[in-house]
Coordinates of C-alpha atoms in Angstrom, one line a residue:
X1 CA 62.4 2.2 -24.1
X2 CA 64.2 4.4 -26.6
X3 CA 63.4 8.1 -26.9
X4 CA 60.4 9.0 -29.0
X5 CA 61.0 9.5 -32.7
X6 CA 58.1 11.1 -34.5
X7 CA 56.9 8.7 -37.2
X8 CA 57.1 10.0 -40.8
X9 CA 54.0 11.1 -42.7
X10 CA 53.8 7.9 -44.6
X11 CA 53.7 5.8 -41.4
X12 CA 51.1 8.1 -39.8
X13 CA 48.9 7.8 -42.9
X14 CA 49.4 4.0 -42.9
X15 CA 48.3 3.9 -39.3
X16 CA 45.2 6.0 -40.1
X17 CA 44.4 3.7 -43.0
X18 CA 44.9 0.7 -40.8
X19 CA 42.4 2.1 -38.2
X20 CA 39.8 2.6 -40.9
X21 CA 40.3 -0.9 -42.2
X22 CA 39.8 -2.2 -38.6
X23 CA 36.5 -0.1 -38.5
X24 CA 35.3 -1.7 -41.8
X25 CA 36.2 -5.2 -40.6
X26 CA 34.4 -4.7 -37.3
X27 CA 31.2 -3.3 -39.0
X28 CA 31.2 -6.1 -41.6
X29 CA 31.7 -8.8 -38.9
X30 CA 28.9 -7.6 -36.6
X31 CA 26.5 -7.0 -39.4
X32 CA 27.1 -10.5 -40.7
X33 CA 26.6 -11.9 -37.2
X34 CA 23.5 -9.8 -36.6
X35 CA 24.8 -8.9 -33.2
X36 CA 27.8 -7.4 -31.5
X37 CA 29.3 -4.0 -30.6
X38 CA 30.5 -2.1 -33.7
X39 CA 30.3 1.4 -32.0
X40 CA 32.6 0.2 -29.1
X41 CA 35.0 -1.1 -31.7
X42 CA 35.1 2.1 -33.8
X43 CA 36.0 4.3 -30.8
X44 CA 39.2 2.2 -30.3
X45 CA 40.3 1.9 -34.0
X46 CA 43.2 4.3 -33.8
X47 CA 44.3 3.0 -30.4
X48 CA 44.4 -0.6 -31.8
X49 CA 46.1 0.4 -35.0
X50 CA 48.9 2.3 -33.2
X51 CA 49.3 -0.4 -30.5
X52 CA 49.5 -3.4 -32.8
X53 CA 51.3 -1.9 -35.8
X54 CA 53.6 0.7 -34.3
X55 CA 54.1 0.2 -30.5
X56 CA 53.9 -3.5 -29.6
X57 CA 56.6 -6.0 -30.4
X58 CA 55.4 -9.6 -31.1
X59 CA 55.6 -12.5 -33.5
X60 CA 52.4 -12.6 -35.5
X61 CA 52.5 -16.3 -36.2
X62 CA 53.4 -17.2 -32.6
X63 CA 50.9 -15.2 -30.5
X64 CA 51.8 -17.0 -27.3
X65 CA 55.6 -16.5 -27.6
X66 CA 56.9 -15.9 -24.1
X67 CA 58.8 -12.8 -25.2
X68 CA 55.9 -11.1 -27.0
X69 CA 54.4 -7.9 -25.6
X70 CA 51.0 -8.8 -24.0
X71 CA 47.6 -7.3 -24.8
X72 CA 44.4 -7.6 -22.7
X73 CA 41.1 -6.3 -24.1
X74 CA 39.4 -5.5 -20.8
X75 CA 36.4 -4.1 -22.7
X76 CA 35.8 -7.6 -24.1
X77 CA 32.6 -6.6 -26.0
X78 CA 34.9 -4.9 -28.5
X79 CA 36.2 -8.3 -29.5
X80 CA 35.5 -7.8 -33.2
X81 CA 38.2 -5.2 -33.5
X82 CA 40.7 -7.5 -31.7
X83 CA 39.9 -10.2 -34.3
X84 CA 40.2 -7.6 -37.1
X85 CA 43.7 -6.7 -35.8
X86 CA 44.8 -10.3 -36.0
X87 CA 43.3 -10.6 -39.5
X88 CA 45.1 -7.4 -40.5
X89 CA 48.3 -8.8 -39.1
X90 CA 47.8 -12.0 -41.1
X91 CA 47.2 -14.5 -38.3
X92 CA 43.5 -14.9 -39.2
X93 CA 41.9 -15.1 -42.6
X94 CA 39.8 -12.0 -43.4
X95 CA 36.9 -14.4 -44.4
X96 CA 36.9 -15.9 -40.9
X97 CA 35.7 -12.6 -39.5
X98 CA 32.4 -13.1 -41.1
X99 CA 31.9 -16.2 -38.9
X100 CA 31.9 -14.0 -35.8
X101 CA 29.7 -15.5 -33.0
X102 CA 28.9 -18.7 -35.0
X103 CA 28.9 -21.9 -33.1
X104 CA 31.6 -23.5 -35.2
X105 CA 33.9 -20.4 -35.1
X106 CA 36.6 -19.7 -32.6
X107 CA 35.7 -16.0 -32.8
X108 CA 33.2 -15.8 -29.9
X109 CA 31.2 -12.8 -28.8
X110 CA 33.9 -12.0 -26.2
X111 CA 37.6 -13.0 -26.2
X112 CA 38.4 -16.5 -24.9
X113 CA 41.7 -18.5 -24.7
X114 CA 40.5 -20.9 -27.4
X115 CA 42.0 -18.1 -29.5
X116 CA 45.8 -18.3 -29.6
X117 CA 46.1 -14.5 -29.2
X118 CA 43.9 -14.3 -26.1
X119 CA 45.5 -15.0 -22.7
X120 CA 42.5 -14.3 -20.4
X121 CA 38.8 -14.3 -21.1
X122 CA 37.2 -10.9 -20.7
X123 CA 33.7 -9.5 -20.9
X124 CA 32.8 -9.4 -17.3
X125 CA 33.9 -5.8 -17.1
X126 CA 36.6 -4.5 -14.7
X127 CA 38.8 -7.6 -14.6
X128 CA 41.3 -7.1 -17.5
X129 CA 43.6 -4.7 -15.7
X130 CA 44.1 -7.1 -12.7
X131 CA 45.2 -9.9 -15.0
X132 CA 47.4 -7.4 -16.8
X133 CA 49.0 -6.5 -13.5
X134 CA 49.8 -10.2 -12.9
X135 CA 51.4 -10.4 -16.4
X136 CA 53.4 -7.2 -15.8
X137 CA 54.5 -8.3 -12.3
X138 CA 55.7 -11.6 -13.7
X139 CA 57.5 -9.8 -16.5
X140 CA 59.3 -7.4 -14.2
X141 CA 60.1 -9.5 -11.2
X142 CA 60.0 -13.2 -12.3
X143 CA 60.9 -13.3 -16.0
X144 CA 63.0 -10.0 -15.8
X145 CA 62.3 -9.7 -19.5
X146 CA 61.6 -6.7 -21.7
X147 CA 58.1 -7.5 -22.8
X148 CA 55.5 -4.9 -22.0
X149 CA 51.8 -5.3 -21.1
X150 CA 49.0 -3.2 -22.6
X151 CA 45.4 -3.2 -21.4
X152 CA 42.5 -1.4 -23.1
X153 CA 39.6 -0.5 -20.8
X154 CA 36.3 1.1 -21.6
X155 CA 35.2 4.2 -19.6
X156 CA 32.0 2.4 -18.5
X157 CA 34.0 -0.3 -16.6
X158 CA 35.9 2.4 -14.7
X159 CA 33.0 2.4 -12.3
X160 CA 34.1 -1.1 -11.2
X161 CA 35.9 -1.2 -7.9
X162 CA 38.2 -4.0 -9.1
X163 CA 39.7 -1.6 -11.6
X164 CA 40.9 0.7 -8.8
X165 CA 42.2 -2.3 -6.8
X166 CA 44.4 -3.1 -9.8
X167 CA 45.3 0.6 -10.2
X168 CA 46.5 0.7 -6.6
X169 CA 48.4 -2.6 -7.0
X170 CA 50.3 -1.4 -10.1
X171 CA 51.0 2.0 -8.6
X172 CA 52.4 0.5 -5.4
X173 CA 54.6 -2.0 -7.2
X174 CA 55.7 0.6 -9.8
X175 CA 54.9 -1.6 -12.7
X176 CA 56.6 0.5 -15.3
X177 CA 56.1 -2.2 -18.0
X178 CA 52.4 -1.8 -17.8
X179 CA 50.3 0.6 -19.9
X180 CA 46.5 1.0 -19.4
X181 CA 44.5 2.8 -22.1
X182 CA 41.2 4.3 -21.2
X183 CA 38.9 4.5 -24.2
X184 CA 36.8 7.4 -23.0
X185 CA 34.1 7.3 -25.6
X186 CA 31.6 9.0 -23.2
X187 CA 28.7 6.5 -23.7
X188 CA 27.8 3.4 -21.6
X189 CA 25.3 0.8 -22.5
X190 CA 22.1 2.6 -21.4
X191 CA 23.3 6.0 -20.4
X192 CA 26.4 8.2 -20.7
X193 CA 29.3 7.1 -18.4
X194 CA 29.3 9.2 -15.2
X195 CA 32.3 11.4 -16.1
X196 CA 31.5 11.6 -19.8
X197 CA 34.4 13.5 -21.4
X198 CA 35.9 15.0 -18.2
X199 CA 39.3 13.4 -19.0
X200 CA 41.0 15.7 -16.5
X201 CA 39.2 14.0 -13.6
X202 CA 40.4 10.6 -14.9
X203 CA 43.9 12.0 -15.1
X204 CA 43.8 13.2 -11.5
X205 CA 42.5 9.8 -10.3
X206 CA 45.2 7.9 -12.1
X207 CA 47.9 10.2 -10.7
X208 CA 46.5 9.8 -7.2
X209 CA 47.0 6.0 -7.7
X210 CA 50.7 6.4 -8.6
X211 CA 50.4 6.4 -12.4
X212 CA 51.9 8.6 -15.0
X213 CA 48.7 9.8 -16.8
X214 CA 48.6 11.4 -20.3
X215 CA 45.5 12.8 -22.0
X216 CA 45.4 12.3 -25.7
X217 CA 43.0 12.7 -28.6
X218 CA 42.2 9.0 -29.1
X219 CA 41.6 9.5 -32.8
X220 CA 45.0 11.1 -33.4
X221 CA 47.5 8.4 -34.4
X222 CA 50.4 10.9 -33.9
X223 CA 49.4 11.8 -30.3
X224 CA 49.0 8.1 -29.6
X225 CA 52.4 7.2 -31.0
X226 CA 53.9 9.9 -28.9
X227 CA 52.1 8.8 -25.7
X228 CA 53.0 5.2 -26.1
X229 CA 56.6 6.2 -26.6
X230 CA 56.9 7.8 -23.2
X231 CA 58.6 5.6 -20.5
X232 CA 58.5 6.5 -16.8
X233 CA 59.5 4.6 -13.6
X234 CA 55.8 4.0 -12.9
X235 CA 52.8 2.5 -14.8
X236 CA 51.4 4.7 -17.6
X237 CA 47.7 5.5 -18.1
X238 CA 46.8 6.9 -21.5
X239 CA 43.4 8.6 -21.3
X240 CA 42.1 8.7 -24.8
X241 CA 39.2 11.0 -25.5
X242 CA 37.2 9.2 -28.2
X243 CA 33.8 9.1 -29.7
X244 CA 31.6 6.0 -29.7
X245 CA 30.8 4.9 -33.2
X246 CA 33.6 7.2 -34.7
X247 CA 33.4 7.2 -38.5
X248 CA 29.8 6.0 -38.6
X249 CA 27.8 8.9 -39.9
X250 CA 24.5 9.5 -38.0
X251 CA 25.7 7.1 -35.2
X252 CA 28.9 8.7 -33.9
X253 CA 28.5 10.0 -30.3
X254 CA 24.8 9.1 -30.3
X255 CA 23.0 7.2 -27.5
X256 CA 21.1 4.0 -28.0
X257 CA 23.5 2.3 -30.4
X258 CA 25.4 0.2 -27.8
X259 CA 25.5 -3.5 -28.8
X260 CA 23.6 -2.9 -32.1
X261 CA 25.0 -4.0 -35.4
X262 CA 24.3 -1.8 -38.4
X263 CA 21.5 -2.9 -40.7
X264 CA 23.0 -4.3 -44.0
X265 CA 22.1 -1.3 -46.3
X266 CA 23.4 1.2 -43.7
X267 CA 26.6 -0.9 -43.2
X268 CA 27.3 -0.9 -46.9
X269 CA 26.9 2.8 -47.2
X270 CA 29.1 3.5 -44.0
X271 CA 31.8 1.1 -45.2
X272 CA 32.0 2.9 -48.6
X273 CA 32.3 6.3 -46.7
X274 CA 35.1 4.9 -44.5
X275 CA 36.8 3.2 -47.5
X276 CA 36.9 6.5 -49.3
X277 CA 39.2 7.9 -46.6
X278 CA 41.8 5.1 -47.1
X279 CA 44.8 6.3 -49.2
X280 CA 46.9 3.2 -49.3
X281 CA 46.1 -0.5 -49.1
X282 CA 49.7 -1.4 -47.9
X283 CA 49.7 -3.3 -44.6
X284 CA 52.1 -2.6 -41.8
X285 CA 54.1 -5.3 -40.0
X286 CA 54.8 -5.2 -36.3
X287 CA 58.3 -5.1 -34.8
X288 CA 59.7 -8.3 -33.5
X289 CA 60.3 -8.8 -29.7
X290 CA 63.6 -9.0 -27.9
X291 CA 63.7 -12.7 -27.1
X292 CA 64.8 -12.5 -23.5
X293 CA 62.1 -14.3 -21.6
X294 CA 63.6 -17.3 -19.9
X295 CA 62.6 -20.9 -20.8
X296 CA 60.4 -22.2 -18.0
X297 CA 59.3 -25.7 -17.0
X298 CA 56.5 -26.1 -14.5
X299 CA 55.6 -29.7 -15.3
X300 CA 55.7 -32.6 -12.9
X301 CA 56.6 -30.6 -9.7
X302 CA 57.4 -33.0 -6.9
X303 CA 58.0 -32.3 -3.2
X304 CA 61.7 -32.5 -2.4
X305 CA 61.0 -34.9 0.4
X306 CA 58.1 -36.8 2.0
X307 CA 56.0 -35.3 4.9
X308 CA 57.6 -35.5 8.3
X309 CA 54.6 -35.6 10.6
X310 CA 53.9 -38.1 13.4
X311 CA 50.6 -39.8 13.8
X312 CA 48.7 -38.3 16.7
X313 CA 50.5 -35.0 16.6
X314 CA 48.1 -32.1 16.5
X315 CA 48.4 -29.7 13.5
X316 CA 46.0 -27.2 12.0
X317 CA 45.6 -27.9 8.2
X318 CA 46.0 -24.1 7.6
X319 CA 49.5 -24.3 9.1
X320 CA 50.3 -27.5 7.2
X321 CA 49.4 -25.6 4.0
X322 CA 52.1 -23.0 4.7
X323 CA 54.7 -25.7 5.5
X324 CA 53.8 -27.6 2.3
X325 CA 53.9 -24.5 0.1
X326 CA 57.3 -23.3 1.5
X327 CA 58.6 -26.9 0.8
X328 CA 57.1 -26.9 -2.8
X329 CA 58.9 -23.6 -3.4
X330 CA 62.2 -25.4 -3.2
X331 CA 61.1 -27.9 -5.8
X332 CA 60.6 -25.3 -8.5
X333 CA 61.5 -21.6 -8.6
X334 CA 58.3 -20.8 -10.5
X335 CA 56.0 -21.6 -7.6
X336 CA 54.7 -18.3 -6.3
X337 CA 52.4 -17.3 -3.4
X338 CA 49.9 -14.5 -3.2
X339 CA 47.9 -13.4 -0.1
X340 CA 45.5 -10.6 0.9
X341 CA 47.1 -9.5 4.2
X342 CA 46.2 -12.7 5.9
X343 CA 49.6 -14.5 5.6
X344 CA 50.0 -14.9 9.3
X345 CA 46.6 -16.7 9.5
X346 CA 46.7 -18.7 6.3
X347 CA 50.4 -19.4 7.0
X348 CA 51.6 -18.4 3.5
X349 CA 54.0 -16.3 5.6
X350 CA 56.1 -19.5 5.8
X351 CA 56.5 -19.4 2.1
X352 CA 57.4 -15.7 2.2
X353 CA 60.0 -16.3 4.8
X354 CA 61.8 -18.9 2.6
X355 CA 61.1 -17.4 -0.8
X356 CA 60.6 -13.6 -0.2
X357 CA 61.1 -12.7 -3.9
X358 CA 58.3 -15.0 -5.0
X359 CA 55.7 -13.8 -2.6
X360 CA 53.2 -11.2 -3.8
X361 CA 51.4 -9.2 -1.1
X362 CA 48.0 -8.2 -2.6
X363 CA 46.7 -6.5 0.5
X364 CA 43.0 -6.5 1.3
X365 CA 41.8 -6.7 -2.3
X366 CA 40.7 -10.3 -2.9
X367 CA 39.1 -9.7 -6.4
X368 CA 42.4 -8.2 -7.6
X369 CA 44.4 -11.0 -5.9
X370 CA 42.6 -13.6 -8.0
X371 CA 43.0 -11.6 -11.2
X372 CA 46.7 -11.1 -10.5
X373 CA 47.1 -14.8 -9.9
X374 CA 45.4 -15.5 -13.3
X375 CA 47.8 -13.0 -15.0
X376 CA 50.8 -14.5 -13.3
X377 CA 49.8 -18.0 -14.5
X378 CA 49.3 -17.1 -18.2
X379 CA 51.5 -18.7 -20.8
X380 CA 52.6 -21.2 -18.1
X381 CA 55.0 -18.7 -16.6
X382 CA 54.3 -19.5 -12.9
X383 CA 52.4 -21.9 -10.6
X384 CA 50.4 -19.5 -8.5
X385 CA 48.9 -20.2 -5.1
X386 CA 46.7 -17.5 -3.6
X387 CA 45.3 -17.7 -0.1
X388 CA 42.9 -15.9 2.2
X389 CA 40.1 -16.8 4.5
X390 CA 37.7 -19.1 2.6
X391 CA 34.8 -16.8 3.1
X392 CA 36.6 -13.8 1.5
X393 CA 36.9 -15.7 -1.8
X394 CA 33.1 -15.3 -2.1
X395 CA 33.6 -11.6 -3.0
X396 CA 35.9 -12.7 -5.8
X397 CA 33.5 -15.3 -7.3
X398 CA 33.2 -13.4 -10.6
X399 CA 36.9 -13.4 -10.9
X400 CA 37.0 -17.1 -10.1
X401 CA 34.2 -17.8 -12.6
X402 CA 36.1 -15.8 -15.3
X403 CA 39.4 -17.7 -14.4
X404 CA 37.6 -20.9 -15.3
X405 CA 36.5 -19.4 -18.6
X406 CA 40.1 -18.3 -19.1
X407 CA 41.2 -22.0 -18.7
X408 CA 43.5 -20.7 -15.9
X409 CA 45.5 -23.0 -13.7
X410 CA 45.4 -21.2 -10.4
X411 CA 45.4 -22.7 -6.9
X412 CA 43.4 -21.0 -4.2
X413 CA 43.6 -21.9 -0.5
X414 CA 40.7 -20.9 1.8
X415 CA 41.4 -21.1 5.5
X416 CA 39.2 -20.5 8.5
X417 CA 36.3 -22.6 7.1
X418 CA 33.2 -23.2 9.1
X419 CA 31.9 -22.5 12.6
X420 CA 34.9 -24.3 14.0
X421 CA 36.9 -21.0 13.9
X422 CA 35.0 -20.0 17.0
X423 CA 34.8 -16.6 18.5
X424 CA 35.3 -14.4 15.4
X425 CA 31.7 -15.0 14.4
X426 CA 29.9 -15.5 11.1
X427 CA 31.5 -12.8 9.1
X428 CA 34.8 -14.7 9.2
X429 CA 33.3 -18.2 8.7
X430 CA 33.6 -19.9 5.3
X431 CA 30.2 -21.6 5.0
X432 CA 29.4 -21.2 1.3
X433 CA 32.8 -21.9 -0.2
X434 CA 32.3 -25.6 -1.1
X435 CA 29.1 -24.7 -2.8
X436 CA 30.8 -21.9 -4.7
X437 CA 33.8 -23.9 -5.9
X438 CA 31.8 -27.0 -6.7
X439 CA 29.9 -24.9 -9.2
X440 CA 33.0 -23.8 -11.1
X441 CA 33.6 -25.9 -14.3
X442 CA 36.7 -28.2 -14.2
X443 CA 37.5 -27.1 -10.6
X444 CA 39.1 -29.5 -8.2
X445 CA 38.0 -29.1 -4.6
X446 CA 40.4 -30.5 -1.9
X447 CA 39.3 -30.8 1.7
X448 CA 42.2 -32.3 3.5
X449 CA 41.6 -33.7 7.0
X450 CA 45.1 -33.7 8.4
X451 CA 48.6 -32.3 7.8
X452 CA 49.8 -35.2 5.6
X453 CA 46.7 -34.9 3.4
X454 CA 47.2 -31.2 3.2
X455 CA 50.8 -31.5 2.0
X456 CA 49.7 -34.0 -0.7
X457 CA 46.9 -31.7 -1.8
X458 CA 49.3 -28.9 -2.3
X459 CA 51.6 -31.1 -4.4
X460 CA 48.8 -32.5 -6.5
X461 CA 47.2 -29.0 -7.0
X462 CA 50.5 -27.7 -8.4
X463 CA 50.3 -30.3 -11.2
X464 CA 46.5 -30.2 -11.9
X465 CA 44.9 -28.2 -14.7
X466 CA 42.0 -25.9 -13.9
X467 CA 41.0 -24.1 -10.7
X468 CA 42.1 -25.9 -7.6
X469 CA 40.6 -25.0 -4.2
X470 CA 42.1 -26.3 -0.9
X471 CA 39.9 -25.8 2.1
X472 CA 41.8 -25.6 5.4
X473 CA 40.8 -25.3 9.0
X474 CA 41.8 -23.3 12.1
X475 CA 41.6 -26.0 14.9
X476 CA 44.5 -28.3 15.5
X477 CA 43.6 -31.9 14.9
X478 CA 45.6 -35.1 15.2
X479 CA 47.6 -36.4 12.2
X480 CA 45.8 -39.6 11.1
X481 CA 47.8 -40.6 8.0
X482 CA 51.3 -42.1 7.7
X483 CA 53.8 -39.9 5.8
X484 CA 53.9 -42.5 2.9
X485 CA 50.1 -42.5 2.4
X486 CA 49.3 -42.1 -1.3
X487 CA 46.5 -39.6 -2.3
X488 CA 44.8 -39.1 -5.6
X489 CA 42.1 -36.7 -6.9
X490 CA 38.7 -38.4 -6.7
X491 CA 39.9 -41.2 -4.3
X492 CA 38.4 -41.3 -0.8
X493 CA 40.0 -43.1 2.1
X494 CA 38.1 -45.5 4.3
X495 CA 39.8 -44.8 7.6
X496 CA 37.7 -47.0 9.9
X497 CA 35.9 -50.2 9.1
X498 CA 34.8 -53.5 10.5
X499 CA 32.7 -56.4 9.3
X500 CA 29.9 -55.3 11.7
X501 CA 29.5 -51.7 10.5
X502 CA 25.9 -50.4 10.6
X503 CA 26.3 -46.9 9.0
X504 CA 28.8 -45.2 6.7
X505 CA 29.7 -41.7 8.0
X506 CA 31.4 -39.2 5.7
X507 CA 33.1 -36.2 7.2
X508 CA 36.0 -33.9 6.2
X509 CA 38.3 -31.6 8.2
X510 CA 37.1 -31.1 11.7
X511 CA 34.0 -33.2 11.2
X512 CA 36.1 -36.3 10.2
X513 CA 37.7 -36.1 13.6
X514 CA 34.3 -35.7 15.3
X515 CA 33.2 -38.8 13.3
X516 CA 36.2 -40.8 14.7
X517 CA 35.4 -39.6 18.2
X518 CA 31.8 -40.7 17.7
X519 CA 32.9 -44.1 16.4
X520 CA 35.0 -44.6 19.6
X521 CA 32.0 -43.7 21.8
X522 CA 29.6 -46.0 19.8
X523 CA 32.0 -48.9 19.9
X524 CA 31.5 -49.0 23.7
X525 CA 27.8 -49.7 23.0
X526 CA 28.7 -52.3 20.3
X527 CA 27.5 -50.1 17.5
X528 CA 30.1 -49.9 14.7
X529 CA 30.4 -47.3 12.0
X530 CA 32.5 -47.0 8.8
X531 CA 34.2 -43.6 8.5
X532 CA 35.1 -42.2 5.1
X533 CA 37.4 -39.2 4.3
X534 CA 36.5 -38.0 0.8
X535 CA 39.8 -36.0 0.3
X536 CA 38.3 -34.3 -2.8
X537 CA 34.7 -33.1 -2.7
X538 CA 34.9 -32.5 -6.4
X539 CA 35.3 -34.9 -8.0
X540 CA 33.8 -37.1 -5.4
X541 CA 34.7 -40.8 -5.1
X542 CA 31.2 -42.2 -5.9
X543 CA 32.5 -45.8 -6.2
X544 CA 34.0 -46.0 -2.7
X545 CA 31.0 -44.3 -1.2
X546 CA 28.5 -46.7 -2.8
X547 CA 30.6 -49.8 -2.1
X548 CA 30.7 -49.0 1.6
X549 CA 27.1 -47.8 1.8
X550 CA 25.9 -51.1 0.4
X551 CA 27.8 -53.0 3.1
X552 CA 26.2 -50.8 5.8
X553 CA 22.6 -51.5 4.5
X554 CA 22.5 -48.3 2.4
X555 CA 22.8 -46.0 5.4
X556 CA 24.9 -42.9 4.9
X557 CA 25.4 -39.9 7.2
X558 CA 27.3 -36.8 6.0
X559 CA 28.5 -34.3 8.5
X560 CA 30.1 -31.0 7.5
X561 CA 31.2 -27.6 8.8
X562 CA 29.4 -25.8 6.0
X563 CA 25.8 -24.8 5.1
X564 CA 23.5 -27.6 3.9
X565 CA 23.3 -26.0 0.4
X566 CA 26.0 -27.2 -2.0
X567 CA 28.3 -28.9 0.5
X568 CA 29.4 -32.5 1.2
X569 CA 25.8 -33.7 1.8
X570 CA 24.5 -32.5 -1.5
X571 CA 27.6 -33.8 -3.3
X572 CA 27.0 -37.2 -1.8
X573 CA 23.2 -37.1 -2.6
X574 CA 24.1 -36.2 -6.2
X575 CA 26.5 -39.1 -6.4
X576 CA 24.0 -41.7 -5.1
X577 CA 20.8 -40.4 -6.7
X578 CA 18.8 -43.2 -8.3
X579 CA 20.8 -45.9 -6.5
X580 CA 18.2 -48.3 -4.8
X581 CA 18.2 -48.8 -1.1
X582 CA 20.4 -45.8 -0.2
X583 CA 19.4 -43.2 2.4
X584 CA 21.4 -40.1 3.2
X585 CA 21.1 -38.2 6.5
X586 CA 22.8 -34.8 6.3
X587 CA 24.2 -32.9 9.3
X588 CA 25.3 -29.4 8.5
X589 CA 25.2 -25.8 9.7
X590 CA 21.5 -24.9 9.4
X591 CA 21.4 -21.1 9.8
X592 CA 23.6 -18.0 10.3
X593 CA 25.9 -18.8 13.3
X594 CA 27.3 -16.6 16.0
X595 CA 30.4 -16.2 18.2
X596 CA 31.3 -18.9 20.7
X597 CA 33.9 -21.5 21.4
X598 CA 34.6 -24.0 18.6
X599 CA 33.3 -27.0 20.5
X600 CA 30.2 -25.0 21.6
X601 CA 29.4 -24.1 18.0
X602 CA 29.9 -27.6 16.7
X603 CA 27.4 -28.7 19.3
X604 CA 24.9 -25.9 18.7
X605 CA 24.7 -26.8 15.0
X606 CA 24.6 -30.5 15.5
X607 CA 27.8 -31.4 13.8
X608 CA 29.9 -32.7 16.7
X609 CA 30.5 -36.3 17.9
X610 CA 27.4 -36.3 20.1
X611 CA 25.2 -35.3 17.1
X612 CA 26.8 -38.0 15.0
X613 CA 26.2 -40.6 17.8
X614 CA 22.6 -39.6 17.9
X615 CA 22.1 -39.7 14.1
X616 CA 23.7 -43.1 13.9
X617 CA 21.4 -44.5 16.6
X618 CA 18.3 -43.0 14.9
X619 CA 19.4 -44.5 11.6
X620 CA 20.0 -47.9 13.1
X621 CA 16.7 -47.9 15.1
X622 CA 14.7 -46.8 12.0
X623 CA 16.2 -49.7 10.1
X624 CA 15.5 -52.2 12.9
X625 CA 11.9 -51.0 13.1
X626 CA 11.5 -51.4 9.4
X627 CA 12.8 -54.9 9.7

């Protein structure tokens, strides 16, 4: 960045006038809506004015241009001032601001990507900076472009641990293209923020995390211009001392005004007072970006060659994931991998080995890892795959939930699912992950049962919109599919069938192999079962399940290495509900497990081949008795 040149008086006055127009627009919009956060907007007015009309470089009529500077409003409840900025810039009509929060308006209560100028949804506090880190990392290391990333945070959300995960990440990777602005307006929702106006403490914290930290008067456009003009070889934190409700007489710096619009009469009076301070109606135009972001194509990514597994060979699906991801990396240089210091367990290390510059080590900070992946994937700059133990994604559920609201296309791989991991015990066992990811809107949940299916899942996920989750296992199990087997989302595989089948058994991962072993045992007793591999748990192949269940007199047994709640059994029950003559028996992990050998635990929880044999015999005898 060029050296700082102090703006002339005319420019400084224009920025002050712009800030006051943003205040007026925010007050008008929230009063018209009858809800919203005008006081949170007013504290940030000068910050937004300087950022959007002096510092940032972007094309107003092309908000998603790859070369534009990025902006993330982490304090998403201040959305009206973001909308006011885009109206001031000329992208939105001023009149549209009065439709804030209406069901037929794109201007929702918090920012969402239905708005062309919003990359990530915010509003669940503490997440914006992690996404901004992903954008900045992409800009610096993948795009190698000059765009910069700005993230505005409220002081209330600085109590969130995820903010400091992001601060550590940016400091470690020296993301000198990233600027975080702390709007320290002292007041939270129900109480003052813990540090109130002790901006020096914020500064020390930021410096301890490897940031260049500058304290400014957040209502001085001149101080803000100067602070934004400083470039260092580290990320910059601008700690802006502000007042909540600045410019609203009788409300400024007062408690109990959070999230309350001004009553109409009061709003009119306040707007007149603020308008009287405006000296010039002339609007400022932002500078244009340097168009140096490369053209990127992430469509239709295909594996460079088919799988090379042999039927019967034993492979853990977690290892097959690493092999597949490394292979996919050769198909497109925008495929990237992230991990949380588990790469030698999830096998993402195989990707790192072959594509070291496209691997991001996020360390043990899973919430931030998901947010960084979301940031990396914005504007279709990368195809991001993030991996850790399946169970550790549970601590990032809010980030995953917000990724879905952000319409993000990220791929998450959770290894070490279920009790089958063995001796490490319940803290390491993913037993809630299917339930969690099935609840995510537009998510696709893959549960591959062998190495071939895993490779296909990775390839399909890379080309699928929305959140994709791939569930992988620790035990090594035989390859059951030929390398040329075709897989599709929502298409199950019937891998064992005969005309004499009594029961349809549905398993996935380790339990599919237990089901096949059970079938072998039952065959010796002249009891035949049909075995189905669902491949995706969401969407589930209802058609195949019903067709086969009807052939086996409506009898279905599901067996899964997961808790009963929200897993394969419940997914199948939901698919067949209301269908006459169908009965579902569910075998699953019934309570908190313990350490032990994999086979011992499968037996203890009744999800091994012996338990399946027993369940089949019970189902058959019940049916015979009924006859």
